[in-house]
């Protein structure tokens, strides 16, 4: 069957080449063909009817050749059309699977991203709480040292060395964290 198609192709290609080499089509096949120039020349030569008749005949021949090609390759064209239909089915199935995969990715993202964002938020909150607790501890230490110093100053000269030590501790800037030292 391929041999007959190949022979048909050889004859058809030969017929097409022969058709295109005819004098009436030579102008159309030139690289520098210009529609306006060709039309102006045809009008100028006053052979419009003759040109239209030749063109109509050429179109008729091309239609016949196209019909012969379709008839000769009827089964191949049907097979390709069937192949296209099956490819469209595969494409539709792939689009369905891609949509399902996208939906699964969205669900996984929701299961991962939302908890991650909560963890990030809570971690920042915890860091602020730790900083506040550290600051409160230092303030309590200052209050304790101030109270102790006040009591030592009330004790008179006996407590002067202890008061000096408490004053020194207060002067070390107890608001700075131990890691800053």
PDB file of N, CA, C and O in Angstrom, residues 16-86:
ATOM      1  N   UNK A  16       2.234  18.760  -9.955  1.00  0.00           N
ATOM      2  CA  UNK A  16       2.281  20.077  -9.305  1.00  0.00           C
ATOM      3  C   UNK A  16       3.421  20.902  -9.872  1.00  0.00           C
ATOM      4  O   UNK A  16       3.252  22.077 -10.209  1.00  0.00           O
ATOM      5  N   UNK A  17       4.608  20.273 -10.017  1.00  0.00           N
ATOM      6  CA  UNK A  17       5.764  21.000 -10.565  1.00  0.00           C
ATOM      7  C   UNK A  17       5.478  21.462 -11.989  1.00  0.00           C
ATOM      8  O   UNK A  17       5.778  22.593 -12.360  1.00  0.00           O
ATOM      9  N   UNK A  18       4.876  20.588 -12.765  1.00  0.00           N
ATOM     10  CA  UNK A  18       4.540  20.929 -14.149  1.00  0.00           C
ATOM     11  C   UNK A  18       3.547  22.076 -14.193  1.00  0.00           C
ATOM     12  O   UNK A  18       3.679  23.013 -14.975  1.00  0.00           O
ATOM     13  N   UNK A  19       2.550  22.012 -13.294  1.00  0.00           N
ATOM     14  CA  UNK A  19       1.528  23.049 -13.233  1.00  0.00           C
ATOM     15  C   UNK A  19       2.152  24.395 -12.860  1.00  0.00           C
ATOM     16  O   UNK A  19       1.841  25.425 -13.456  1.00  0.00           O
ATOM     17  N   UNK A  20       3.038  24.378 -11.893  1.00  0.00           N
ATOM     18  CA  UNK A  20       3.662  25.616 -11.436  1.00  0.00           C
ATOM     19  C   UNK A  20       4.659  26.184 -12.439  1.00  0.00           C
ATOM     20  O   UNK A  20       5.002  27.368 -12.376  1.00  0.00           O
ATOM     21  N   UNK A  21       5.142  25.371 -13.368  1.00  0.00           N
ATOM     22  CA  UNK A  21       6.095  25.859 -14.363  1.00  0.00           C
ATOM     23  C   UNK A  21       5.399  26.458 -15.584  1.00  0.00           C
ATOM     24  O   UNK A  21       6.062  27.000 -16.459  1.00  0.00           O
ATOM     25  N   UNK A  22       4.087  26.372 -15.610  1.00  0.00           N
ATOM     26  CA  UNK A  22       3.363  26.965 -16.727  1.00  0.00           C
ATOM     27  C   UNK A  22       3.575  28.470 -16.727  1.00  0.00           C
ATOM     28  O   UNK A  22       3.747  29.089 -15.679  1.00  0.00           O
ATOM     29  N   UNK A  23       3.488  29.044 -17.899  1.00  0.00           N
ATOM     30  CA  UNK A  23       3.771  30.466 -18.090  1.00  0.00           C
ATOM     31  C   UNK A  23       2.869  31.372 -17.244  1.00  0.00           C
ATOM     32  O   UNK A  23       3.305  32.377 -16.711  1.00  0.00           O
ATOM     33  N   UNK A  24       1.619  30.989 -17.051  1.00  0.00           N
ATOM     34  CA  UNK A  24       0.684  31.842 -16.324  1.00  0.00           C
ATOM     35  C   UNK A  24       1.000  31.939 -14.829  1.00  0.00           C
ATOM     36  O   UNK A  24       0.543  32.845 -14.148  1.00  0.00           O
ATOM     37  N   UNK A  25       1.786  30.976 -14.293  1.00  0.00           N
ATOM     38  CA  UNK A  25       2.120  31.004 -12.860  1.00  0.00           C
ATOM     39  C   UNK A  25       3.538  31.496 -12.595  1.00  0.00           C
ATOM     40  O   UNK A  25       3.901  31.727 -11.443  1.00  0.00           O
ATOM     41  N   UNK A  26       4.332  31.671 -13.610  1.00  0.00           N
ATOM     42  CA  UNK A  26       5.733  32.063 -13.437  1.00  0.00           C
ATOM     43  C   UNK A  26       5.843  33.390 -12.687  1.00  0.00           C
ATOM     44  O   UNK A  26       6.652  33.534 -11.776  1.00  0.00           O
ATOM     45  N   UNK A  27       5.004  34.352 -13.063  1.00  0.00           N
ATOM     46  CA  UNK A  27       5.060  35.666 -12.404  1.00  0.00           C
ATOM     47  C   UNK A  27       4.779  35.552 -10.907  1.00  0.00           C
ATOM     48  O   UNK A  27       5.383  36.248 -10.092  1.00  0.00           O
ATOM     49  N   UNK A  28       3.859  34.674 -10.529  1.00  0.00           N
ATOM     50  CA  UNK A  28       3.476  34.544  -9.116  1.00  0.00           C
ATOM     51  C   UNK A  28       4.565  33.906  -8.265  1.00  0.00           C
ATOM     52  O   UNK A  28       4.599  34.094  -7.061  1.00  0.00           O
ATOM     53  N   UNK A  29       5.437  33.121  -8.882  1.00  0.00           N
ATOM     54  CA  UNK A  29       6.461  32.391  -8.140  1.00  0.00           C
ATOM     55  C   UNK A  29       7.762  33.167  -7.977  1.00  0.00           C
ATOM     56  O   UNK A  29       8.663  32.724  -7.275  1.00  0.00           O
ATOM     57  N   UNK A  30       7.865  34.321  -8.597  1.00  0.00           N
ATOM     58  CA  UNK A  30       9.081  35.124  -8.493  1.00  0.00           C
ATOM     59  C   UNK A  30       9.223  35.671  -7.081  1.00  0.00           C
ATOM     60  O   UNK A  30       8.237  35.980  -6.425  1.00  0.00           O
ATOM     61  N   UNK A  31      10.465  35.800  -6.618  1.00  0.00           N
ATOM     62  CA  UNK A  31      10.748  36.338  -5.281  1.00  0.00           C
ATOM     63  C   UNK A  31      10.275  37.780  -5.138  1.00  0.00           C
ATOM     64  O   UNK A  31       9.806  38.182  -4.089  1.00  0.00           O
ATOM     65  N   UNK A  32      10.399  38.563  -6.214  1.00  0.00           N
ATOM     66  CA  UNK A  32      10.064  39.981  -6.136  1.00  0.00           C
ATOM     67  C   UNK A  32       8.656  40.272  -6.662  1.00  0.00           C
ATOM     68  O   UNK A  32       8.369  41.380  -7.105  1.00  0.00           O
ATOM     69  N   UNK A  33       7.751  39.272  -6.601  1.00  0.00           N
ATOM     70  CA  UNK A  33       6.379  39.449  -7.081  1.00  0.00           C
ATOM     71  C   UNK A  33       5.667  40.510  -6.258  1.00  0.00           C
ATOM     72  O   UNK A  33       5.680  40.490  -5.029  1.00  0.00           O
ATOM     73  N   UNK A  34       5.064  41.458  -6.952  1.00  0.00           N
ATOM     74  CA  UNK A  34       4.331  42.536  -6.284  1.00  0.00           C
ATOM     75  C   UNK A  34       2.917  42.573  -6.842  1.00  0.00           C
ATOM     76  O   UNK A  34       2.717  42.709  -8.055  1.00  0.00           O
ATOM     77  N   UNK A  35       1.935  42.447  -5.996  1.00  0.00           N
ATOM     78  CA  UNK A  35       0.531  42.380  -6.396  1.00  0.00           C
ATOM     79  C   UNK A  35       0.115  43.658  -7.120  1.00  0.00           C
ATOM     80  O   UNK A  35      -0.536  43.607  -8.169  1.00  0.00           O
ATOM     81  N   UNK A  36       0.504  44.798  -6.580  1.00  0.00           N
ATOM     82  CA  UNK A  36       0.098  46.076  -7.169  1.00  0.00           C
ATOM     83  C   UNK A  36       0.667  46.247  -8.571  1.00  0.00           C
ATOM     84  O   UNK A  36      -0.033  46.668  -9.495  1.00  0.00           O
ATOM     85  N   UNK A  37       1.933  45.926  -8.736  1.00  0.00           N
ATOM     86  CA  UNK A  37       2.570  46.051 -10.049  1.00  0.00           C
ATOM     87  C   UNK A  37       1.909  45.121 -11.050  1.00  0.00           C
ATOM     88  O   UNK A  37       1.602  45.511 -12.183  1.00  0.00           O
ATOM     89  N   UNK A  38       1.668  43.874 -10.643  1.00  0.00           N
ATOM     90  CA  UNK A  38       1.046  42.895 -11.525  1.00  0.00           C
ATOM     91  C   UNK A  38      -0.348  43.356 -11.940  1.00  0.00           C
ATOM     92  O   UNK A  38      -0.726  43.290 -13.105  1.00  0.00           O
ATOM     93  N   UNK A  39      -1.112  43.879 -10.972  1.00  0.00           N
ATOM     94  CA  UNK A  39      -2.471  44.354 -11.256  1.00  0.00           C
ATOM     95  C   UNK A  39      -2.432  45.552 -12.198  1.00  0.00           C
ATOM     96  O   UNK A  39      -3.219  45.622 -13.162  1.00  0.00           O
ATOM     97  N   UNK A  40      -1.517  46.467 -11.951  1.00  0.00           N
ATOM     98  CA  UNK A  40      -1.403  47.655 -12.802  1.00  0.00           C
ATOM     99  C   UNK A  40      -1.041  47.260 -14.227  1.00  0.00           C
ATOM    100  O   UNK A  40      -1.592  47.804 -15.192  1.00  0.00           O
ATOM    101  N   UNK A  41      -0.124  46.315 -14.381  1.00  0.00           N
ATOM    102  CA  UNK A  41       0.268  45.863 -15.716  1.00  0.00           C
ATOM    103  C   UNK A  41      -0.906  45.184 -16.419  1.00  0.00           C
ATOM    104  O   UNK A  41      -1.123  45.379 -17.608  1.00  0.00           O
ATOM    105  N   UNK A  42      -1.653  44.384 -15.683  1.00  0.00           N
ATOM    106  CA  UNK A  42      -2.798  43.689 -16.286  1.00  0.00           C
ATOM    107  C   UNK A  42      -3.850  44.682 -16.762  1.00  0.00           C
ATOM    108  O   UNK A  42      -4.410  44.542 -17.856  1.00  0.00           O
ATOM    109  N   UNK A  43      -4.116  45.699 -15.954  1.00  0.00           N
ATOM    110  CA  UNK A  43      -5.095  46.724 -16.334  1.00  0.00           C
ATOM    111  C   UNK A  43      -4.576  47.517 -17.522  1.00  0.00           C
ATOM    112  O   UNK A  43      -5.314  47.804 -18.474  1.00  0.00           O
ATOM    113  N   UNK A  44      -3.317  47.844 -17.473  1.00  0.00           N
ATOM    114  CA  UNK A  44      -2.703  48.621 -18.556  1.00  0.00           C
ATOM    115  C   UNK A  44      -2.765  47.854 -19.869  1.00  0.00           C
ATOM    116  O   UNK A  44      -2.989  48.441 -20.924  1.00  0.00           O
ATOM    117  N   UNK A  45      -2.552  46.598 -19.824  1.00  0.00           N
ATOM    118  CA  UNK A  45      -2.549  45.787 -21.043  1.00  0.00           C
ATOM    119  C   UNK A  45      -3.970  45.438 -21.480  1.00  0.00           C
ATOM    120  O   UNK A  45      -4.174  44.840 -22.517  1.00  0.00           O
ATOM    121  N   UNK A  46      -4.930  45.760 -20.668  1.00  0.00           N
ATOM    122  CA  UNK A  46      -6.349  45.553 -20.974  1.00  0.00           C
ATOM    123  C   UNK A  46      -6.657  44.096 -21.295  1.00  0.00           C
ATOM    124  O   UNK A  46      -7.435  43.785 -22.175  1.00  0.00           O
ATOM    125  N   UNK A  47      -6.019  43.203 -20.563  1.00  0.00           N
ATOM    126  CA  UNK A  47      -6.266  41.770 -20.772  1.00  0.00           C
ATOM    127  C   UNK A  47      -6.798  41.162 -19.483  1.00  0.00           C
ATOM    128  O   UNK A  47      -6.505  40.027 -19.150  1.00  0.00           O
ATOM    129  N   UNK A  48      -7.575  41.929 -18.763  1.00  0.00           N
ATOM    130  CA  UNK A  48      -8.087  41.490 -17.467  1.00  0.00           C
ATOM    131  C   UNK A  48      -8.938  40.243 -17.608  1.00  0.00           C
ATOM    132  O   UNK A  48      -8.777  39.275 -16.871  1.00  0.00           O
ATOM    133  N   UNK A  49      -9.826  40.234 -18.555  1.00  0.00           N
ATOM    134  CA  UNK A  49     -10.713  39.080 -18.740  1.00  0.00           C
ATOM    135  C   UNK A  49      -9.903  37.831 -19.040  1.00  0.00           C
ATOM    136  O   UNK A  49     -10.177  36.748 -18.507  1.00  0.00           O
ATOM    137  N   UNK A  50      -8.906  37.992 -19.891  1.00  0.00           N
ATOM    138  CA  UNK A  50      -8.052  36.836 -20.253  1.00  0.00           C
ATOM    139  C   UNK A  50      -7.269  36.360 -19.035  1.00  0.00           C
ATOM    140  O   UNK A  50      -7.180  35.155 -18.774  1.00  0.00           O
ATOM    141  N   UNK A  51      -6.723  37.308 -18.261  1.00  0.00           N
ATOM    142  CA  UNK A  51      -5.963  36.963 -17.058  1.00  0.00           C
ATOM    143  C   UNK A  51      -6.864  36.267 -16.041  1.00  0.00           C
ATOM    144  O   UNK A  51      -6.474  35.278 -15.421  1.00  0.00           O
ATOM    145  N   UNK A  52      -8.080  36.807 -15.861  1.00  0.00           N
ATOM    146  CA  UNK A  52      -9.015  36.188 -14.924  1.00  0.00           C
ATOM    147  C   UNK A  52      -9.392  34.783 -15.364  1.00  0.00           C
ATOM    148  O   UNK A  52      -9.526  33.875 -14.534  1.00  0.00           O
ATOM    149  N   UNK A  53      -9.559  34.599 -16.644  1.00  0.00           N
ATOM    150  CA  UNK A  53      -9.882  33.260 -17.158  1.00  0.00           C
ATOM    151  C   UNK A  53      -8.730  32.304 -16.896  1.00  0.00           C
ATOM    152  O   UNK A  53      -8.935  31.151 -16.461  1.00  0.00           O
ATOM    153  N   UNK A  54      -7.504  32.757 -17.136  1.00  0.00           N
ATOM    154  CA  UNK A  54      -6.330  31.908 -16.878  1.00  0.00           C
ATOM    155  C   UNK A  54      -6.219  31.587 -15.389  1.00  0.00           C
ATOM    156  O   UNK A  54      -5.941  30.450 -15.011  1.00  0.00           O
ATOM    157  N   UNK A  55      -6.435  32.611 -14.560  1.00  0.00           N
ATOM    158  CA  UNK A  55      -6.373  32.385 -13.115  1.00  0.00           C
ATOM    159  C   UNK A  55      -7.474  31.441 -12.659  1.00  0.00           C
ATOM    160  O   UNK A  55      -7.244  30.558 -11.822  1.00  0.00           O
ATOM    161  N   UNK A  56      -8.663  31.598 -13.180  1.00  0.00           N
ATOM    162  CA  UNK A  56      -9.761  30.702 -12.820  1.00  0.00           C
ATOM    163  C   UNK A  56      -9.440  29.274 -13.233  1.00  0.00           C
ATOM    164  O   UNK A  56      -9.714  28.316 -12.487  1.00  0.00           O
ATOM    165  N   UNK A  57      -8.850  29.121 -14.422  1.00  0.00           N
ATOM    166  CA  UNK A  57      -8.459  27.784 -14.888  1.00  0.00           C
ATOM    167  C   UNK A  57      -7.371  27.208 -13.975  1.00  0.00           C
ATOM    168  O   UNK A  57      -7.417  26.038 -13.613  1.00  0.00           O
ATOM    169  N   UNK A  58      -6.412  28.043 -13.594  1.00  0.00           N
ATOM    170  CA  UNK A  58      -5.348  27.584 -12.694  1.00  0.00           C
ATOM    171  C   UNK A  58      -5.902  27.187 -11.334  1.00  0.00           C
ATOM    172  O   UNK A  58      -5.498  26.170 -10.758  1.00  0.00           O
ATOM    173  N   UNK A  59      -6.836  27.972 -10.822  1.00  0.00           N
ATOM    174  CA  UNK A  59      -7.471  27.640  -9.529  1.00  0.00           C
ATOM    175  C   UNK A  59      -8.223  26.325  -9.644  1.00  0.00           C
ATOM    176  O   UNK A  59      -8.176  25.482  -8.743  1.00  0.00           O
ATOM    177  N   UNK A  60      -8.903  26.150 -10.761  1.00  0.00           N
ATOM    178  CA  UNK A  60      -9.629  24.893 -10.992  1.00  0.00           C
ATOM    179  C   UNK A  60      -8.668  23.712 -11.006  1.00  0.00           C
ATOM    180  O   UNK A  60      -8.955  22.661 -10.415  1.00  0.00           O
ATOM    181  N   UNK A  61      -7.530  23.871 -11.673  1.00  0.00           N
ATOM    182  CA  UNK A  61      -6.535  22.793 -11.711  1.00  0.00           C
ATOM    183  C   UNK A  61      -5.987  22.506 -10.311  1.00  0.00           C
ATOM    184  O   UNK A  61      -5.801  21.350  -9.934  1.00  0.00           O
ATOM    185  N   UNK A  62      -5.728  23.562  -9.560  1.00  0.00           N
ATOM    186  CA  UNK A  62      -5.231  23.370  -8.192  1.00  0.00           C
ATOM    187  C   UNK A  62      -6.275  22.665  -7.335  1.00  0.00           C
ATOM    188  O   UNK A  62      -5.947  21.791  -6.525  1.00  0.00           O
ATOM    189  N   UNK A  63      -7.566  23.033  -7.489  1.00  0.00           N
ATOM    190  CA  UNK A  63      -8.640  22.356  -6.758  1.00  0.00           C
ATOM    191  C   UNK A  63      -8.690  20.878  -7.107  1.00  0.00           C
ATOM    192  O   UNK A  63      -8.862  20.023  -6.235  1.00  0.00           O
ATOM    193  N   UNK A  64      -8.563  20.562  -8.400  1.00  0.00           N
ATOM    194  CA  UNK A  64      -8.586  19.159  -8.842  1.00  0.00           C
ATOM    195  C   UNK A  64      -7.412  18.396  -8.232  1.00  0.00           C
ATOM    196  O   UNK A  64      -7.572  17.274  -7.748  1.00  0.00           O
ATOM    197  N   UNK A  65      -6.238  19.026  -8.245  1.00  0.00           N
ATOM    198  CA  UNK A  65      -5.045  18.357  -7.694  1.00  0.00           C
ATOM    199  C   UNK A  65      -5.192  18.153  -6.189  1.00  0.00           C
ATOM    200  O   UNK A  65      -4.848  17.108  -5.650  1.00  0.00           O
ATOM    201  N   UNK A  66      -5.759  19.146  -5.514  1.00  0.00           N
ATOM    202  CA  UNK A  66      -6.008  19.035  -4.077  1.00  0.00           C
ATOM    203  C   UNK A  66      -6.990  17.897  -3.810  1.00  0.00           C
ATOM    204  O   UNK A  66      -6.789  17.089  -2.895  1.00  0.00           O
ATOM    205  N   UNK A  67      -8.038  17.823  -4.613  1.00  0.00           N
ATOM    206  CA  UNK A  67      -9.007  16.734  -4.474  1.00  0.00           C
ATOM    207  C   UNK A  67      -8.328  15.378  -4.681  1.00  0.00           C
ATOM    208  O   UNK A  67      -8.560  14.433  -3.902  1.00  0.00           O
ATOM    209  N   UNK A  68      -7.477  15.272  -5.708  1.00  0.00           N
ATOM    210  CA  UNK A  68      -6.762  14.015  -5.964  1.00  0.00           C
ATOM    211  C   UNK A  68      -5.860  13.647  -4.787  1.00  0.00           C
ATOM    212  O   UNK A  68      -5.771  12.477  -4.398  1.00  0.00           O
ATOM    213  N   UNK A  69      -5.199  14.647  -4.217  1.00  0.00           N
ATOM    214  CA  UNK A  69      -4.320  14.395  -3.075  1.00  0.00           C
ATOM    215  C   UNK A  69      -5.122  13.905  -1.871  1.00  0.00           C
ATOM    216  O   UNK A  69      -4.722  12.975  -1.175  1.00  0.00           O
ATOM    217  N   UNK A  70      -6.288  14.524  -1.622  1.00  0.00           N
ATOM    218  CA  UNK A  70      -7.128  14.112  -0.502  1.00  0.00           C
ATOM    219  C   UNK A  70      -7.628  12.690  -0.715  1.00  0.00           C
ATOM    220  O   UNK A  70      -7.619  11.863   0.202  1.00  0.00           O
ATOM    221  N   UNK A  71      -8.062  12.381  -1.950  1.00  0.00           N
ATOM    222  CA  UNK A  71      -8.546  11.031  -2.258  1.00  0.00           C
ATOM    223  C   UNK A  71      -7.413  10.022  -2.101  1.00  0.00           C
ATOM    224  O   UNK A  71      -7.595   8.944  -1.526  1.00  0.00           O
ATOM    225  N   UNK A  72      -6.223  10.364  -2.600  1.00  0.00           N
ATOM    226  CA  UNK A  72      -5.094   9.436  -2.535  1.00  0.00           C
ATOM    227  C   UNK A  72      -4.643   9.184  -1.100  1.00  0.00           C
ATOM    228  O   UNK A  72      -4.186   8.095  -0.768  1.00  0.00           O
ATOM    229  N   UNK A  73      -4.805  10.162  -0.242  1.00  0.00           N
ATOM    230  CA  UNK A  73      -4.326  10.030   1.143  1.00  0.00           C
ATOM    231  C   UNK A  73      -5.478   9.985   2.144  1.00  0.00           C
ATOM    232  O   UNK A  73      -5.301  10.323   3.309  1.00  0.00           O
ATOM    233  N   UNK A  74      -6.609   9.554   1.687  1.00  0.00           N
ATOM    234  CA  UNK A  74      -7.817   9.512   2.511  1.00  0.00           C
ATOM    235  C   UNK A  74      -7.594   8.754   3.816  1.00  0.00           C
ATOM    236  O   UNK A  74      -7.905   9.257   4.902  1.00  0.00           O
ATOM    237  N   UNK A  75      -7.042   7.569   3.733  1.00  0.00           N
ATOM    238  CA  UNK A  75      -6.841   6.747   4.938  1.00  0.00           C
ATOM    239  C   UNK A  75      -5.820   7.382   5.883  1.00  0.00           C
ATOM    240  O   UNK A  75      -6.014   7.396   7.094  1.00  0.00           O
ATOM    241  N   UNK A  76      -4.747   7.930   5.301  1.00  0.00           N
ATOM    242  CA  UNK A  76      -3.738   8.593   6.142  1.00  0.00           C
ATOM    243  C   UNK A  76      -4.343   9.802   6.866  1.00  0.00           C
ATOM    244  O   UNK A  76      -4.081  10.028   8.047  1.00  0.00           O
ATOM    245  N   UNK A  77      -5.160  10.568   6.147  1.00  0.00           N
ATOM    246  CA  UNK A  77      -5.797  11.738   6.753  1.00  0.00           C
ATOM    247  C   UNK A  77      -6.751  11.326   7.871  1.00  0.00           C
ATOM    248  O   UNK A  77      -6.793  11.963   8.924  1.00  0.00           O
ATOM    249  N   UNK A  78      -7.511  10.239   7.641  1.00  0.00           N
ATOM    250  CA  UNK A  78      -8.409   9.744   8.684  1.00  0.00           C
ATOM    251  C   UNK A  78      -7.618   9.252   9.897  1.00  0.00           C
ATOM    252  O   UNK A  78      -8.010   9.499  11.043  1.00  0.00           O
ATOM    253  N   UNK A  79      -6.512   8.549   9.624  1.00  0.00           N
ATOM    254  CA  UNK A  79      -5.683   8.054  10.729  1.00  0.00           C
ATOM    255  C   UNK A  79      -5.119   9.226  11.533  1.00  0.00           C
ATOM    256  O   UNK A  79      -5.086   9.188  12.762  1.00  0.00           O
ATOM    257  N   UNK A  80      -4.692  10.274  10.834  1.00  0.00           N
ATOM    258  CA  UNK A  80      -4.161  11.442  11.535  1.00  0.00           C
ATOM    259  C   UNK A  80      -5.257  12.144  12.334  1.00  0.00           C
ATOM    260  O   UNK A  80      -5.028  12.600  13.445  1.00  0.00           O
ATOM    261  N   UNK A  81      -6.459  12.215  11.769  1.00  0.00           N
ATOM    262  CA  UNK A  81      -7.569  12.837  12.489  1.00  0.00           C
ATOM    263  C   UNK A  81      -7.898  12.030  13.734  1.00  0.00           C
ATOM    264  O   UNK A  81      -8.141  12.589  14.811  1.00  0.00           O
ATOM    265  N   UNK A  82      -7.879  10.696  13.611  1.00  0.00           N
ATOM    266  CA  UNK A  82      -8.120   9.840  14.772  1.00  0.00           C
ATOM    267  C   UNK A  82      -7.003  10.024  15.793  1.00  0.00           C
ATOM    268  O   UNK A  82      -7.258  10.080  16.999  1.00  0.00           O
ATOM    269  N   UNK A  83      -5.778  10.117  15.301  1.00  0.00           N
ATOM    270  CA  UNK A  83      -4.642  10.351  16.193  1.00  0.00           C
ATOM    271  C   UNK A  83      -4.770  11.667  16.935  1.00  0.00           C
ATOM    272  O   UNK A  83      -4.468  11.766  18.122  1.00  0.00           O
ATOM    273  N   UNK A  84      -5.266  12.675  16.252  1.00  0.00           N
ATOM    274  CA  UNK A  84      -5.464  13.982  16.884  1.00  0.00           C
ATOM    275  C   UNK A  84      -6.529  13.877  17.964  1.00  0.00           C
ATOM    276  O   UNK A  84      -6.381  14.432  19.057  1.00  0.00           O
ATOM    277  N   UNK A  85      -7.604  13.134  17.687  1.00  0.00           N
ATOM    278  CA  UNK A  85      -8.656  12.954  18.686  1.00  0.00           C
ATOM    279  C   UNK A  85      -8.106  12.246  19.915  1.00  0.00           C
ATOM    280  O   UNK A  85      -8.415  12.623  21.044  1.00  0.00           O
ATOM    281  N   UNK A  86      -7.286  11.203  19.692  1.00  0.00           N
ATOM    282  CA  UNK A  86      -6.727  10.485  20.845  1.00  0.00           C
ATOM    283  C   UNK A  86      -5.749  11.380  21.608  1.00  0.00           C
ATOM    284  O   UNK A  86      -5.693  11.340  22.840  1.00  0.00           O
TER     285      UNK A  86
END
